[in-house]
Amino acid sequence: MEQTFIMIKPDGVQRGLVGEIIGRFEKKGFSLKGLKLMSVEQAFAEKHYADLSSKPFFNGLVEYIISGPVVAMVWEGKSVVTTGRKIIGATNPSESAPGTIRGDFAVDIGRNVIHGSDSVESARKEIALWFPDGTVGWQSSLHPWIYE
Ligand code: UDP
Ligand code: MG
């Protein structure tokens, strides 16, 4: 089954959106396989966003991610990478549809509350980076009520 890496950024934690965001993934029917509240250091944030290191917003992005605790999660389910990105909404909250997390809770691109892996390959790398000790192997008893 496909997995994705989702992170509630420091603004999402400070603004008390952790329960709301987890609830959206849970109610959709995805399964939580890893969850931790943690602060990350600069080198770790730079590694997570290594693909964006040449972008003009990179330093500000790293400062943002290390500015407070984040909630790192692994969610599992059918097409969870693509569907997770839809639940999150467009990168720029001005363009995120209402009903998406960024559309409902964010205004500025540099404070857009949440991260989600953009492909199965990035998810694999990000999960390995954030959960080096692995995740929790379990299956929800609701599985047959969510999957045909
Ligand atoms: N970002 C920014 N300014 C930009 C583009 C991106 O501050 O012009 C930040 C924003 O927080 C975004 C993150 O950099 O979520 C990573 O950018 P990416 O293009 O990967 O967007 P995402 O995958 O998060 O939607
Ligand atoms: Mg991205």
Tab-separated table of N, CA, C and O and ligand atoms in Angstrom, residues 9 49 52 57 61 64 85 91 102 109-110 112 115-116, ligand 1:
chain	number	residue	atom	x	y	z
A	9	LYS	N	3.689	22.125	9.611
A	9	LYS	CA	4.794	23.068	9.787
A	9	LYS	C	4.612	23.868	11.092
A	9	LYS	O	3.530	23.826	11.700
A	49	TYR	N	14.673	19.778	2.269
A	49	TYR	CA	14.335	20.639	1.126
A	49	TYR	C	15.505	20.770	0.138
A	49	TYR	O	15.560	21.756	-0.613
A	52	LEU	N	15.315	22.175	-3.358
A	52	LEU	CA	14.964	23.595	-3.540
A	52	LEU	C	16.117	24.519	-3.171
A	52	LEU	O	15.941	25.734	-3.091
A	57	PHE	N	13.869	31.561	-2.228
A	57	PHE	CA	13.147	31.483	-0.945
A	57	PHE	C	13.710	30.413	-0.013
A	57	PHE	O	13.195	30.218	1.088
A	61	LEU	N	12.721	29.608	3.856
A	61	LEU	CA	11.980	28.353	4.056
A	61	LEU	C	12.611	27.533	5.177
A	61	LEU	O	11.911	27.026	6.068
A	64	TYR	N	11.935	29.124	8.503
A	64	TYR	CA	10.521	28.856	8.853
A	64	TYR	C	10.379	27.454	9.460
A	64	TYR	O	9.770	27.285	10.534
A	85	ARG	N	-1.960	15.411	-1.585
A	85	ARG	CA	-1.673	16.740	-2.153
A	85	ARG	C	-2.969	17.496	-2.437
A	85	ARG	O	-3.024	18.719	-2.300
A	91	THR	N	0.235	25.048	-3.526
A	91	THR	CA	1.329	25.608	-2.722
A	91	THR	C	1.031	27.021	-2.238
A	91	THR	O	1.264	27.350	-1.072
A	102	ARG	N	-4.767	24.213	3.000
A	102	ARG	CA	-4.189	25.545	2.777
A	102	ARG	C	-5.275	26.549	2.381
A	102	ARG	O	-5.211	27.723	2.752
A	109	ILE	N	2.150	32.200	1.082
A	109	ILE	CA	2.893	31.022	0.596
A	109	ILE	C	4.009	30.598	1.569
A	109	ILE	O	4.305	29.419	1.711
A	110	GLY	N	4.587	31.564	2.259
A	110	GLY	CA	5.667	31.281	3.210
A	110	GLY	C	5.176	30.870	4.591
A	110	GLY	O	5.970	30.670	5.510
A	112	ASN	N	2.366	28.309	4.853
A	112	ASN	CA	1.259	27.526	4.283
A	112	ASN	C	0.979	26.221	5.027
A	112	ASN	O	0.423	25.280	4.478
A	115	HIS	N	3.188	20.357	4.795
A	115	HIS	CA	3.979	19.773	3.694
A	115	HIS	C	3.415	18.396	3.360
A	115	HIS	O	3.015	17.660	4.259
A	116	GLY	N	3.432	18.051	2.086
A	116	GLY	CA	3.103	16.682	1.671
A	116	GLY	C	4.007	16.261	0.525
A	116	GLY	O	4.292	17.068	-0.376
B	1	UDP	N1	7.753	28.405	-0.838
B	1	UDP	C1	7.918	29.770	-0.630
B	1	UDP	N2	7.905	30.607	-1.708
B	1	UDP	C2	7.730	30.146	-2.977
B	1	UDP	C3	7.565	28.765	-3.187
B	1	UDP	C4	7.584	27.914	-2.088
B	1	UDP	O1	8.072	30.198	0.517
B	1	UDP	O2	7.709	30.955	-3.916
B	1	UDP	C5	7.762	27.493	0.308
B	1	UDP	C6	6.364	27.019	0.693
B	1	UDP	O3	6.301	26.937	2.115
B	1	UDP	C7	6.298	25.643	0.066
B	1	UDP	C8	7.745	25.172	0.237
B	1	UDP	O4	8.511	26.335	-0.011
B	1	UDP	O5	5.344	24.809	0.714
B	1	UDP	C9	8.178	24.067	-0.679
B	1	UDP	O6	7.934	24.444	-2.022
B	1	UDP	P1	7.295	23.420	-3.050
B	1	UDP	O7	7.381	24.045	-4.402
B	1	UDP	O8	7.897	22.069	-2.870
B	1	UDP	O9	5.734	23.426	-2.627
B	1	UDP	P2	4.855	22.304	-1.903
B	1	UDP	O10	5.330	20.957	-2.406
B	1	UDP	O11	5.047	22.482	-0.413
B	1	UDP	O12	3.433	22.597	-2.300
